[in-house]
mmCIF file of C-alpha atoms in Angstrom:
data_model
loop_
_atom_site.group_PDB
_atom_site.id
_atom_site.type_symbol
_atom_site.label_atom_id
_atom_site.label_comp_id
_atom_site.label_asym_id
_atom_site.label_seq_id
_atom_site.Cartn_x
_atom_site.Cartn_y
_atom_site.Cartn_z
ATOM 1 C CA MET N 1 -0.187 -0.252 0.019
ATOM 2 C CA ALA N 2 1.555 3.408 -1.194
ATOM 3 C CA PRO N 3 2.260 5.959 1.780
ATOM 4 C CA ASP N 4 -0.724 8.373 1.468
ATOM 5 C CA SER N 5 -0.303 12.257 2.332
ATOM 6 C CA GLY N 6 -4.343 12.483 2.672
ATOM 7 C CA GLY N 7 -4.346 14.421 -0.481
ATOM 8 C CA THR N 8 -2.651 17.409 1.087
ATOM 9 C CA VAL N 9 0.972 18.493 1.363
ATOM 10 C CA LEU N 10 1.535 20.603 4.104
ATOM 11 C CA SER N 11 3.458 24.044 4.335
ATOM 12 C CA ARG N 12 6.502 24.688 6.111
ATOM 13 C CA GLU N 13 4.614 26.483 8.986
ATOM 14 C CA GLU N 14 1.479 23.901 8.758
ATOM 15 C CA VAL N 15 4.926 20.882 9.614
ATOM 16 C CA ASP N 16 6.162 22.805 12.194
ATOM 17 C CA ARG N 17 3.409 23.335 13.996
ATOM 18 C CA ALA N 18 2.284 19.478 13.693
ATOM 19 C CA LEU N 19 5.310 18.641 15.148
ATOM 20 C CA ALA N 20 5.044 20.524 17.812
ATOM 21 C CA ARG N 21 1.298 19.465 18.506
ATOM 22 C CA LEU N 22 2.050 15.947 18.084
ATOM 23 C CA GLY N 23 5.392 16.243 20.244
ATOM 24 C CA ALA N 24 2.890 17.605 23.159
ATOM 25 C CA GLU N 25 0.304 14.977 22.562
ATOM 26 C CA HIS N 26 3.296 12.321 22.740
ATOM 27 C CA GLU N 27 4.940 13.372 25.992
ATOM 28 C CA ALA N 28 1.055 13.378 27.356
ATOM 29 C CA ILE N 29 0.589 10.219 26.167
ATOM 30 C CA GLU N 30 3.968 8.710 27.828
ATOM 31 C CA SER N 31 3.541 10.562 30.957
ATOM 32 C CA SER N 32 -0.045 9.049 31.426
ATOM 33 C CA LEU N 33 1.580 6.092 29.699
ATOM 34 C CA LEU N 34 3.978 6.156 33.078
ATOM 35 C CA ALA N 35 1.439 6.885 35.831
ATOM 36 C CA LEU N 36 -0.345 3.712 34.619
ATOM 37 C CA GLN N 37 2.571 2.253 35.209
ATOM 38 C CA ASP N 38 3.185 3.494 38.503
ATOM 39 C CA HIS N 39 -0.340 3.450 39.512
ATOM 40 C CA ALA N 40 -0.661 1.378 42.919
ATOM 41 C CA GLY N 41 -3.681 -0.280 41.724
ATOM 42 C CA ARG N 42 -1.914 -1.302 38.617
ATOM 43 C CA ARG N 43 0.639 -3.082 40.847
ATOM 44 C CA LEU N 44 -1.737 -4.791 43.140
ATOM 45 C CA LEU N 45 -3.360 -6.570 40.148
ATOM 46 C CA GLU N 46 -0.066 -7.712 38.828
ATOM 47 C CA GLY N 47 0.474 -9.109 41.994
ATOM 48 C CA ALA N 48 -2.735 -10.725 43.230
ATOM 49 C CA GLU N 49 -4.219 -14.189 42.431
ATOM 50 C CA LEU N 50 -7.425 -12.657 40.853
ATOM 51 C CA ALA N 51 -10.511 -14.654 40.148
ATOM 52 C CA GLY N 52 -13.848 -14.080 38.548
ATOM 53 C CA VAL N 53 -14.513 -10.922 36.601
ATOM 54 C CA THR N 54 -11.600 -9.137 37.655
ATOM 55 C CA ARG N 55 -9.275 -11.827 36.486
ATOM 56 C CA GLU N 56 -10.904 -12.025 32.818
ATOM 57 C CA ARG N 57 -10.569 -8.200 32.762
ATOM 58 C CA TRP N 58 -7.185 -7.750 33.952
ATOM 59 C CA ALA N 59 -6.254 -10.504 31.195
ATOM 60 C CA ARG N 60 -7.759 -8.346 28.473
ATOM 61 C CA ALA N 61 -6.381 -5.159 30.132
ATOM 62 C CA GLU N 62 -3.088 -6.846 30.274
ATOM 63 C CA GLU N 63 -3.443 -7.045 26.290
ATOM 64 C CA THR N 64 -4.236 -3.707 25.902
ATOM 65 C CA VAL N 65 -1.470 -2.282 27.863
ATOM 66 C CA THR N 66 1.246 -3.917 25.956
ATOM 67 C CA ARG N 67 -0.919 -2.625 22.874
ATOM 68 C CA LEU N 68 -0.528 0.304 23.665
ATOM 69 C CA TRP N 69 3.174 0.478 24.398
ATOM 70 C CA SER N 70 3.306 -0.794 20.701
ATOM 71 C CA TYR N 71 1.112 1.880 19.379
ATOM 72 C CA PHE N 72 3.379 4.064 21.454
ATOM 73 C CA ASP N 73 6.933 3.026 20.381
ATOM 74 C CA THR N 74 5.133 3.740 16.676
ATOM 75 C CA CYS N 75 4.148 7.197 17.629
ATOM 76 C CA THR N 76 7.635 7.687 18.718
ATOM 77 C CA ASP N 77 9.361 6.178 15.156
ATOM 78 C CA ALA N 78 7.218 8.419 13.064
ATOM 79 C CA LEU N 79 8.058 11.487 15.846
ATOM 80 C CA HIS N 80 11.621 10.771 15.351
ATOM 81 C CA THR N 81 11.582 10.371 11.606
ATOM 82 C CA ALA N 82 9.763 13.713 11.411
ATOM 83 C CA ARG N 83 11.973 15.377 13.096
ATOM 84 C CA GLU N 84 15.299 14.716 11.610
ATOM 85 C CA LEU N 85 13.656 14.863 8.321
ATOM 86 C CA ARG N 86 12.571 18.174 9.143
ATOM 87 C CA ALA N 87 16.006 19.129 10.765
ATOM 88 C CA ARG N 88 17.418 18.548 7.700
ATOM 89 C CA ARG N 89 16.877 21.677 5.873
ATOM 90 C CA ARG N 90 15.650 25.224 7.036
ATOM 91 C CA TYR N 91 13.644 25.510 4.040
ATOM 92 C CA PRO N 92 12.750 22.081 2.818
ATOM 93 C CA SER N 93 11.813 21.181 -0.379
ATOM 94 C CA ARG N 94 8.727 20.041 -1.412
ATOM 95 C CA ASP N 95 9.963 16.586 -1.160
ATOM 96 C CA ASP N 96 10.610 17.377 2.189
ATOM 97 C CA LEU N 97 7.267 18.297 2.419
ATOM 98 C CA LEU N 98 5.423 15.666 0.598
ATOM 99 C CA GLN N 99 7.496 13.029 3.036
ATOM 100 C CA LEU N 100 6.548 15.098 6.048
ATOM 101 C CA SER N 101 2.716 15.411 5.375
ATOM 102 C CA MET N 102 2.404 11.795 4.573
ATOM 103 C CA LEU N 103 4.432 11.336 8.201
ATOM 104 C CA LEU N 104 2.223 13.963 9.816
ATOM 105 C CA HIS N 105 -0.783 14.251 7.678
ATOM 106 C CA GLY N 106 -1.285 11.030 5.970
ATOM 107 C CA GLU N 107 -2.419 7.439 7.532
ATOM 108 C CA ASN N 108 0.627 5.873 7.390
ATOM 109 C CA LEU N 109 1.435 5.105 10.911
ATOM 110 C CA VAL N 110 1.482 0.779 10.666
ATOM 111 C CA VAL N 111 0.615 -0.547 13.749
ATOM 112 C CA ALA N 112 -0.662 -4.178 14.576
ATOM 113 C CA GLY N 113 -4.171 -5.176 13.373
ATOM 114 C CA GLU N 114 -7.217 -5.737 15.215
ATOM 115 C CA GLY N 115 -10.055 -8.196 14.316
ATOM 116 C CA GLY N 116 -7.772 -10.720 12.586
ATOM 117 C CA ARG N 117 -6.065 -8.208 10.445
ATOM 118 C CA LEU N 118 -2.218 -8.439 10.305
ATOM 119 C CA ALA N 119 -1.116 -4.616 10.096
ATOM 120 C CA GLU N 120 -3.127 -1.488 9.544
ATOM 121 C CA HIS N 121 -2.245 2.160 8.493
ATOM 122 C CA LEU N 122 -3.898 4.766 10.361
ATOM 123 C CA GLY N 123 -3.209 8.076 11.107
ATOM 124 C CA TRP N 124 -2.102 9.961 14.146
ATOM 125 C CA SER N 125 -5.823 11.479 14.872
ATOM 126 C CA GLU N 126 -6.711 8.086 14.859
ATOM 127 C CA LEU N 127 -4.160 6.223 16.578
ATOM 128 C CA VAL N 128 -4.015 8.564 19.593
ATOM 129 C CA GLU N 129 -8.137 8.004 20.062
ATOM 130 C CA ARG N 130 -7.182 4.316 20.192
ATOM 131 C CA MET N 131 -4.632 5.335 22.500
ATOM 132 C CA ASN N 132 -7.098 7.189 24.688
ATOM 133 C CA ALA N 133 -9.763 4.946 24.638
ATOM 134 C CA GLY N 134 -7.521 1.698 25.532
ATOM 135 C CA TYR N 135 -6.113 4.012 28.307
ATOM 136 C CA ALA N 136 -9.402 5.088 30.463
ATOM 137 C CA GLU N 137 -10.683 1.488 29.565
ATOM 138 C CA VAL N 138 -7.575 0.069 31.657
ATOM 139 C CA LEU N 139 -7.463 3.014 33.756
ATOM 140 C CA ASP N 140 -11.251 2.804 34.967
ATOM 141 C CA LEU N 141 -10.353 -1.010 35.465
ATOM 142 C CA VAL N 142 -7.234 -0.229 37.751
ATOM 143 C CA ALA N 143 -9.128 3.196 39.414
ATOM 144 C CA ALA N 144 -12.221 0.790 40.165
ATOM 145 C CA ALA N 145 -10.118 -1.683 41.743
ATOM 146 C CA ASP N 146 -7.597 0.334 43.791
ATOM 147 C CA SER N 147 -11.331 1.794 45.479
ATOM 148 C CA VAL N 148 -12.683 -1.194 46.323
ATOM 149 C CA TRP N 149 -9.685 -2.615 47.940
ATOM 150 C CA SER N 150 -8.573 0.850 49.641
ATOM 151 C CA ALA N 151 -12.268 1.328 51.053
ATOM 152 C CA LEU N 152 -13.375 -2.131 51.528
ATOM 153 C CA PRO N 153 -10.936 -4.645 53.304
ATOM 154 C CA ALA N 154 -9.891 -1.630 56.109
ATOM 155 C CA ARG N 155 -13.548 -1.675 56.650
ATOM 156 C CA ILE N 156 -14.121 -5.231 57.078
ATOM 157 C CA ASP N 157 -11.280 -5.816 59.374
ATOM 158 C CA LEU N 158 -12.190 -3.159 61.373
ATOM 159 C CA LEU N 159 -15.704 -4.656 61.700
ATOM 160 C CA ALA N 160 -13.862 -7.927 62.054
ATOM 161 C CA ALA N 161 -11.930 -6.725 65.017
ATOM 162 C CA GLU N 162 -15.331 -4.969 66.455
ATOM 163 C CA LEU N 163 -16.605 -8.721 66.398
ATOM 164 C CA ARG N 164 -13.494 -10.197 67.841
ATOM 165 C CA ARG N 165 -14.457 -7.872 70.774
ATOM 166 C CA LEU N 166 -17.989 -8.519 71.182
ATOM 167 C CA SER N 167 -17.710 -12.071 70.874
ATOM 168 C CA GLU N 168 -15.318 -12.170 74.115
ATOM 169 C CA LEU N 169 -17.619 -10.192 75.764
ATOM 170 C CA ALA N 170 -20.308 -12.293 74.737
ATOM 171 C CA HIS N 171 -18.489 -15.531 75.880
ATOM 172 C CA SER N 172 -17.844 -13.471 79.196
ATOM 173 C CA VAL N 173 -21.818 -13.301 79.890
ATOM 174 C CA GLY N 174 -22.650 -16.987 78.790
ATOM 175 C CA VAL N 175 -23.904 -15.747 74.789
ATOM 176 C CA ARG N 176 -22.133 -19.008 72.646
ATOM 177 C CA PRO N 177 -23.172 -20.821 69.582
ATOM 178 C CA GLY N 178 -25.414 -23.681 70.891
ATOM 179 C CA ALA N 179 -26.044 -21.897 74.061
ATOM 180 C CA HIS N 180 -27.879 -18.559 72.796
ATOM 181 C CA PRO N 181 -29.397 -17.740 69.201
ATOM 182 C CA ALA N 182 -27.029 -14.338 69.366
ATOM 183 C CA GLY N 183 -24.153 -16.653 69.861
ATOM 184 C CA ASP N 184 -25.178 -18.719 66.368
ATOM 185 C CA ASP N 185 -25.503 -14.739 64.694
ATOM 186 C CA LEU N 186 -21.982 -14.122 65.796
ATOM 187 C CA HIS N 187 -20.795 -17.636 64.249
ATOM 188 C CA GLN N 188 -22.620 -17.036 61.362
ATOM 189 C CA VAL N 189 -21.644 -13.021 60.868
ATOM 190 C CA THR N 190 -17.934 -14.494 61.354
ATOM 191 C CA GLY N 191 -17.698 -16.632 59.005
ATOM 192 C CA GLU N 192 -19.736 -14.448 56.331
ATOM 193 C CA LEU N 193 -17.252 -11.270 57.214
ATOM 194 C CA THR N 194 -14.385 -14.298 56.163
ATOM 195 C CA ASP N 195 -15.763 -15.142 53.011
ATOM 196 C CA LEU N 196 -16.675 -11.159 52.295
ATOM 197 C CA ARG N 197 -13.029 -10.382 52.777
ATOM 198 C CA ALA N 198 -11.601 -13.216 50.360
ATOM 199 C CA GLY N 199 -14.032 -12.095 47.916
ATOM 200 C CA VAL N 200 -12.624 -8.617 47.865
ATOM 201 C CA ILE N 201 -9.505 -9.093 47.278
ATOM 202 C CA ALA N 202 -9.359 -12.092 44.647
ATOM 203 C CA ASP N 203 -12.489 -10.202 42.835
ATOM 204 C CA PRO N 204 -12.535 -6.477 43.501
ATOM 205 C CA LEU N 205 -14.810 -5.942 40.427
ATOM 206 C CA ALA N 206 -17.422 -7.947 41.565
ATOM 207 C CA PHE N 207 -17.729 -5.122 44.233
ATOM 208 C CA TRP N 208 -18.036 -2.299 42.422
ATOM 209 C CA VAL N 209 -21.106 -0.084 40.861
ATOM 210 C CA ARG N 210 -20.381 2.095 38.220
ATOM 211 C CA ASP N 211 -22.429 5.939 38.602
ATOM 212 C CA GLY N 212 -24.968 5.688 35.538
ATOM 213 C CA GLY N 213 -23.860 9.284 34.570
ATOM 214 C CA SER N 214 -19.956 9.179 35.108
ATOM 215 C CA SER N 215 -17.723 8.814 31.970
ATOM 216 C CA ALA N 216 -14.367 9.417 34.304
ATOM 217 C CA PRO N 217 -12.130 6.220 35.230
ATOM 218 C CA GLY N 218 -13.403 4.891 38.426
ATOM 219 C CA GLY N 219 -16.549 6.522 38.479
ATOM 220 C CA GLY N 220 -18.615 4.185 40.678
ATOM 221 C CA ARG N 221 -18.389 3.265 43.974
ATOM 222 C CA PRO N 222 -17.814 0.097 46.205
ATOM 223 C CA LEU N 223 -20.492 -2.396 46.377
ATOM 224 C CA THR N 224 -21.409 -2.384 50.393
ATOM 225 C CA THR N 225 -24.301 -4.757 50.303
ATOM 226 C CA ARG N 226 -23.030 -7.514 52.107
ATOM 227 C CA TYR N 227 -20.757 -5.523 54.480
ATOM 228 C CA ASP N 228 -23.612 -3.473 55.140
ATOM 229 C CA ARG N 229 -26.301 -6.454 56.154
ATOM 230 C CA ALA N 230 -22.999 -7.895 58.400
ATOM 231 C CA ALA N 231 -22.747 -4.428 60.276
ATOM 232 C CA ARG N 232 -26.576 -4.134 60.729
ATOM 233 C CA ALA N 233 -26.196 -7.719 62.052
ATOM 234 C CA LEU N 234 -23.622 -7.061 64.353
ATOM 235 C CA ASP N 235 -25.640 -4.249 65.666
ATOM 236 C CA ASP N 236 -28.619 -6.430 66.386
ATOM 237 C CA ILE N 237 -26.284 -8.996 68.284
ATOM 238 C CA ARG N 238 -24.813 -5.890 70.131
ATOM 239 C CA ARG N 239 -27.537 -4.868 71.033
ATOM 240 C CA GLU N 240 -28.511 -8.440 72.725
ATOM 241 C CA VAL N 241 -25.367 -8.676 74.401
ATOM 242 C CA GLU N 242 -26.159 -5.410 75.936
ATOM 243 C CA ALA N 243 -29.705 -6.554 77.034
ATOM 244 C CA VAL N 244 -27.978 -9.477 78.791
ATOM 245 C CA ILE N 245 -25.315 -7.644 80.072
ATOM 246 C CA GLY N 246 -27.727 -5.291 81.636
ATOM 247 C CA VAL N 247 -29.850 -7.679 83.319
ATOM 248 C CA ARG N 248 -26.676 -9.868 84.544
ATOM 249 C CA LYS N 249 -24.168 -7.685 84.872
ATOM 250 C CA ASP N 250 -24.557 -3.964 84.395
ATOM 251 C CA ALA N 251 -22.241 -2.985 87.788
ATOM 252 C CA GLU N 252 -19.186 -5.470 86.478
ATOM 253 C CA ASP N 253 -19.658 -3.448 83.186
ATOM 254 C CA ARG N 254 -19.793 -0.148 84.608
ATOM 255 C CA LEU N 255 -16.868 -1.324 86.649
ATOM 256 C CA ILE N 256 -14.620 -2.360 83.385
ATOM 257 C CA ARG N 257 -15.172 1.132 81.683
ATOM 258 C CA LEU N 258 -14.143 2.674 84.687
ATOM 259 C CA ARG N 259 -11.347 1.154 84.751
ATOM 260 C CA ASP N 260 -10.325 1.598 81.340
ATOM 261 C CA VAL N 261 -11.230 5.218 82.036
ATOM 262 C CA LEU N 262 -8.348 5.683 84.851
ATOM 263 C CA SER N 263 -5.956 3.832 82.799
ATOM 264 C CA ARG N 264 -6.164 5.917 80.168
ATOM 265 C CA ALA N 265 -5.742 8.990 82.598
ATOM 266 C CA ASP N 266 -2.752 7.232 84.292
ATOM 267 C CA ARG N 267 -1.291 6.585 80.504
ATOM 268 C CA THR N 268 -1.759 10.279 79.538
ATOM 269 C CA LEU N 269 -0.179 11.038 82.880
ATOM 270 C CA ALA N 270 2.985 9.035 82.323
ATOM 271 C CA GLU N 271 3.018 10.422 78.607
ATOM 272 C CA ALA N 272 3.119 13.970 80.596
ATOM 273 C CA ARG N 273 5.575 13.442 82.515
ATOM 274 C CA THR N 274 7.544 11.799 79.880
ATOM 275 C CA ALA N 275 7.320 14.897 77.640
ATOM 276 C CA ARG N 276 8.219 16.831 80.537
ATOM 277 C CA GLY N 277 11.856 15.463 81.140
ATOM 278 C CA GLU N 278 11.872 16.025 76.913
ATOM 279 C CA VAL N 279 10.880 19.556 76.781
ATOM 280 C CA LEU N 280 13.110 20.626 79.992
ATOM 281 C CA ALA N 281 15.845 19.522 78.079
ATOM 282 C CA LYS N 282 14.955 20.982 74.942
ATOM 283 C CA ILE N 283 13.470 24.465 76.382
ATOM 284 C CA ALA N 284 14.807 26.577 78.854
ATOM 285 C CA ALA N 285 11.973 27.225 80.529
ATOM 286 C CA SER N 286 11.043 27.166 84.044
ATOM 287 C CA GLU N 287 7.404 27.749 83.534
ATOM 288 C CA VAL N 288 6.822 23.989 82.387
ATOM 289 C CA PRO N 289 4.059 22.983 84.963
ATOM 290 C CA ALA N 290 4.341 19.292 87.339
ATOM 291 C CA VAL N 291 2.578 16.766 86.641
ATOM 292 C CA SER N 292 0.969 14.790 89.364
ATOM 293 C CA GLY N 293 0.983 11.217 89.815
ATOM 294 C CA PRO N 294 -2.432 9.038 89.181
ATOM 295 C CA SER N 295 -4.978 9.709 91.855
ATOM 296 C CA SER N 296 -4.623 7.252 94.479
ATOM 297 C CA ALA N 297 -8.087 8.102 95.974
ATOM 298 C CA LEU N 298 -10.255 6.696 92.948
ATOM 299 C CA HIS N 299 -8.215 4.041 92.636
ATOM 300 C CA GLU N 300 -8.926 2.957 96.311
ATOM 301 C CA GLN N 301 -12.370 3.562 95.579
ATOM 302 C CA LEU N 302 -12.326 1.788 92.498
ATOM 303 C CA ALA N 303 -11.330 -1.363 94.375
ATOM 304 C CA ALA N 304 -14.174 -0.788 96.871
ATOM 305 C CA ALA N 305 -16.247 -0.630 94.451
ATOM 306 C CA ALA N 306 -15.525 -3.955 93.066
ATOM 307 C CA ASP N 307 -15.642 -4.859 96.716
ATOM 308 C CA TYR N 308 -19.129 -3.912 97.017
ATOM 309 C CA ARG N 309 -20.134 -5.683 93.510
ATOM 310 C CA ARG N 310 -18.868 -9.281 94.879
ATOM 311 C CA ARG N 311 -21.086 -8.830 98.381
ATOM 312 C CA SER N 312 -23.982 -7.736 96.806
ATOM 313 C CA GLN N 313 -24.063 -4.455 98.133
ATOM 314 C CA TRP N 314 -25.812 -2.720 95.040
ATOM 315 C CA HIS N 315 -27.500 0.053 96.828
ATOM 316 C CA ARG N 316 -24.085 1.428 98.371
ATOM 317 C CA LEU N 317 -22.618 0.449 94.621
ATOM 318 C CA SER N 318 -24.994 2.479 92.566
ATOM 319 C CA ALA N 319 -23.839 5.791 94.537
ATOM 320 C CA LEU N 320 -20.288 5.090 94.101
ATOM 321 C CA LEU N 321 -20.473 4.369 90.674
ATOM 322 C CA ASP N 322 -21.971 7.824 89.917
ATOM 323 C CA SER N 323 -19.971 9.564 91.589
ATOM 324 C CA LEU N 324 -16.735 7.626 90.227
ATOM 325 C CA GLU N 325 -18.075 7.985 86.957
ATOM 326 C CA ARG N 326 -18.082 11.589 86.485
ATOM 327 C CA ARG N 327 -14.532 11.974 88.926
ATOM 328 C CA ALA N 328 -13.001 9.103 86.739
ATOM 329 C CA GLU N 329 -14.039 11.377 83.158
ATOM 330 C CA GLU N 330 -12.462 14.788 85.392
ATOM 331 C CA GLU N 331 -9.296 12.993 86.089
ATOM 332 C CA LEU N 332 -8.875 11.937 82.166
ATOM 333 C CA GLU N 333 -9.815 15.207 81.042
ATOM 334 C CA ARG N 334 -7.486 16.902 83.640
ATOM 335 C CA ALA N 335 -4.142 14.151 82.398
ATOM 336 C CA ARG N 336 -5.228 15.661 78.951
ATOM 337 C CA ASP N 337 -4.713 19.374 79.887
ATOM 338 C CA SER N 338 -1.462 18.251 81.445
ATOM 339 C CA LEU N 339 0.287 16.643 78.719
ATOM 340 C CA SER N 340 -1.017 19.854 75.857
ATOM 341 C CA ALA N 341 0.116 22.245 78.812
ATOM 342 C CA VAL N 342 3.782 20.047 78.871
ATOM 343 C CA THR N 343 4.187 19.904 75.484
ATOM 344 C CA ALA N 344 3.136 23.763 74.446
ATOM 345 C CA PRO N 345 6.282 25.099 74.147
ATOM 346 C CA LEU N 346 7.440 22.559 72.364
ATOM 347 C CA ALA N 347 4.668 23.491 69.759
ATOM 348 C CA VAL N 348 5.878 27.113 69.786
ATOM 349 C CA ARG N 349 9.087 26.080 69.214
ATOM 350 C CA ALA N 350 7.936 24.834 65.971
ATOM 351 C CA GLU N 351 5.676 27.898 65.138
ATOM 352 C CA LEU N 352 8.785 30.158 65.382
ATOM 353 C CA ARG N 353 11.105 27.377 63.084
ATOM 354 C CA GLY N 354 7.738 27.589 60.849
ATOM 355 C CA ARG N 355 7.664 31.316 60.669
ATOM 356 C CA LEU N 356 11.730 31.888 60.401
ATOM 357 C CA ASP N 357 12.148 29.658 57.399
ATOM 358 C CA ALA N 358 8.859 30.768 55.162
ATOM 359 C CA TYR N 359 10.223 34.492 55.878
ATOM 360 C CA LYS N 360 13.763 33.064 54.842
ATOM 361 C CA ALA N 361 12.129 31.317 51.662
ATOM 362 C CA LYS N 362 10.210 34.631 51.117
ATOM 363 C CA ALA N 363 13.368 36.890 51.064
ATOM 364 C CA ALA N 364 15.076 34.053 48.785
ATOM 365 C CA ARG N 365 12.369 34.026 45.976
ATOM 366 C CA LEU N 366 12.979 38.082 45.975
ATOM 367 C CA GLY N 367 16.818 37.648 45.518
ATOM 368 C CA LYS N 368 17.021 39.093 49.237
ATOM 369 C CA ALA N 369 18.441 36.011 51.140
ATOM 370 C CA GLU N 370 22.098 37.127 50.905
ATOM 371 C CA GLU N 371 21.497 40.371 52.476
ATOM 372 C CA PRO N 372 24.331 41.022 55.648
ATOM 373 C CA MET N 373 21.935 42.167 58.134
ATOM 374 C CA LEU N 374 19.201 38.810 56.886
ATOM 375 C CA VAL N 375 21.768 36.793 57.177
ATOM 376 C CA GLU N 376 23.061 37.997 60.779
ATOM 377 C CA ARG N 377 19.668 37.844 61.987
ATOM 378 C CA TYR N 378 18.427 34.612 60.189
ATOM 379 C CA ASP N 379 21.653 32.639 61.565
ATOM 380 C CA LEU N 380 21.148 34.449 64.856
ATOM 381 C CA ALA N 381 17.428 33.181 65.727
ATOM 382 C CA ARG N 382 18.195 29.696 63.931
ATOM 383 C CA ARG N 383 21.122 29.275 66.397
ATOM 384 C CA LEU N 384 18.650 29.731 68.900
ATOM 385 C CA LEU N 385 15.878 27.468 67.737
ATOM 386 C CA TRP N 386 18.004 24.760 66.855
ATOM 387 C CA THR N 387 19.931 25.047 70.181
ATOM 388 C CA ALA N 388 19.284 22.669 73.093
ATOM 389 C CA PRO N 389 18.138 24.053 76.164
ATOM 390 C CA CYS N 390 16.087 26.718 74.051
ATOM 391 C CA ASP N 391 15.688 29.758 74.978
ATOM 392 C CA LEU N 392 11.887 30.422 73.754
ATOM 393 C CA ARG N 393 11.974 34.514 74.923
ATOM 394 C CA ALA N 394 14.861 35.026 72.907
ATOM 395 C CA ALA N 395 14.523 32.965 69.792
ATOM 396 C CA GLU N 396 11.186 34.524 69.506
ATOM 397 C CA ASN N 397 12.579 37.967 69.925
ATOM 398 C CA ALA N 398 15.429 37.207 67.288
ATOM 399 C CA VAL N 399 12.607 35.292 65.178
ATOM 400 C CA LEU N 400 11.172 38.762 65.219
ATOM 401 C CA ARG N 401 13.499 41.048 64.309
ATOM 402 C CA TYR N 402 14.603 39.001 61.565
ATOM 403 C CA GLN N 403 10.851 39.280 60.306
ATOM 404 C CA ARG N 404 11.130 43.149 61.152
ATOM 405 C CA ALA N 405 14.044 43.169 58.922
ATOM 406 C CA ALA N 406 12.476 41.185 55.792
ATOM 407 C CA VAL N 407 9.632 43.051 55.435
ATOM 408 C CA GLU N 408 12.497 46.503 55.597
ATOM 409 C CA VAL N 409 14.237 44.561 52.813
ATOM 410 C CA LEU N 410 11.474 43.251 50.708
ATOM 411 C CA VAL N 411 8.868 45.834 51.164
ATOM 412 C CA PRO N 412 11.157 49.244 49.359
ATOM 413 C CA GLU N 413 10.703 52.670 50.312
ATOM 414 C CA PRO N 414 8.563 55.402 48.065
ATOM 415 C CA GLY N 415 11.007 57.237 46.282
ATOM 416 C CA PRO N 416 10.528 61.153 45.654
ATOM 417 C CA VAL N 417 8.274 62.482 43.037
ATOM 418 C CA ASP N 418 9.086 63.661 39.928
ATOM 419 C CA ARG N 419 7.109 66.985 39.345
ATOM 420 C CA ARG N 420 8.620 67.617 36.543
ATOM 421 C CA SER N 421 5.963 66.509 34.483
ATOM 422 C CA GLU N 422 3.549 68.646 36.569
ATOM 423 C CA PRO N 423 1.691 71.296 34.862
#
């Protein structure tokens, strides 16, 4: 088949414009293909043991990707040939223009044929259109699988973790398979979540619903019907277990929560004490507040409440639990406030560091960073901020001095008014 220029011989200017346009398209295609190659979803698909519709569609997608790179190589070769031909002469001859027209405007790009044909001759626009369509198809698959894998397994794992906690709690009050209907439901939901996670990992596209009006790659949402059904079943089981606990062990449940709150308060206070040592080592500040130890009175009263429960002294336990729950929350809040107060100097230092570097970057953008006065004040402020222990007051003053100096340098003073043009 003879080369075809489409019946048109391009002028020199038209050739140059076509080369520029096709060069830009070539770079955009290359960037898209490389981005697709590095896409996290594509890498996961390559390494996963797929099943069902995902395995079938990914096998076709891999063929499409191979074909896209083949098309791209064809475009690269044609563009390279056209650029070499154009570079021979500043003012190309008519024969040169005819050859360039064939390369850039005619259907002379030879690619592997589709539909049983060995080869096809295509023009740039048709080949680019095919590449865009193939790229969109593959990206749609990759984005959809990645969206499902990013959303559902994590949610299933969280639900499974909640299920394990609930199972332990249910067993502690006698809610077990064969002994209570809620125990049978727990066993069933456990199996359903295991099967659901395996299905999502192996066949993510089976859990994808396209948006009817969206044509964007990955336009859709994960199908959460089975997950939602399991979550609702778990909520029903939780209510049943809580009802059992409310009837049989309400006091024990409240004691467990109290221990948890006090434990968190104790851990927070311990963290605050550790942080205080770090702050004192890094910040020269005498106003870092001291951190108290855990409340021994609350722990003693908690032990007394547990003793009331063992002795079934419910009338005494009720009032004590009400008071303990309120005071334990106050203790946790006090511990959190203590941690925040202790670490405040580190936050101030970080803010000063950020402000100093921001003004230096601004000065650098305007070519003023090497002004002697700015260099001197920056070095002083930086030395104060990066020296341990850091004198925050001196460092803040140094940052303010650098900030003012930067403003003076960066904002030019108004010059004299030229009045010669005034009437």
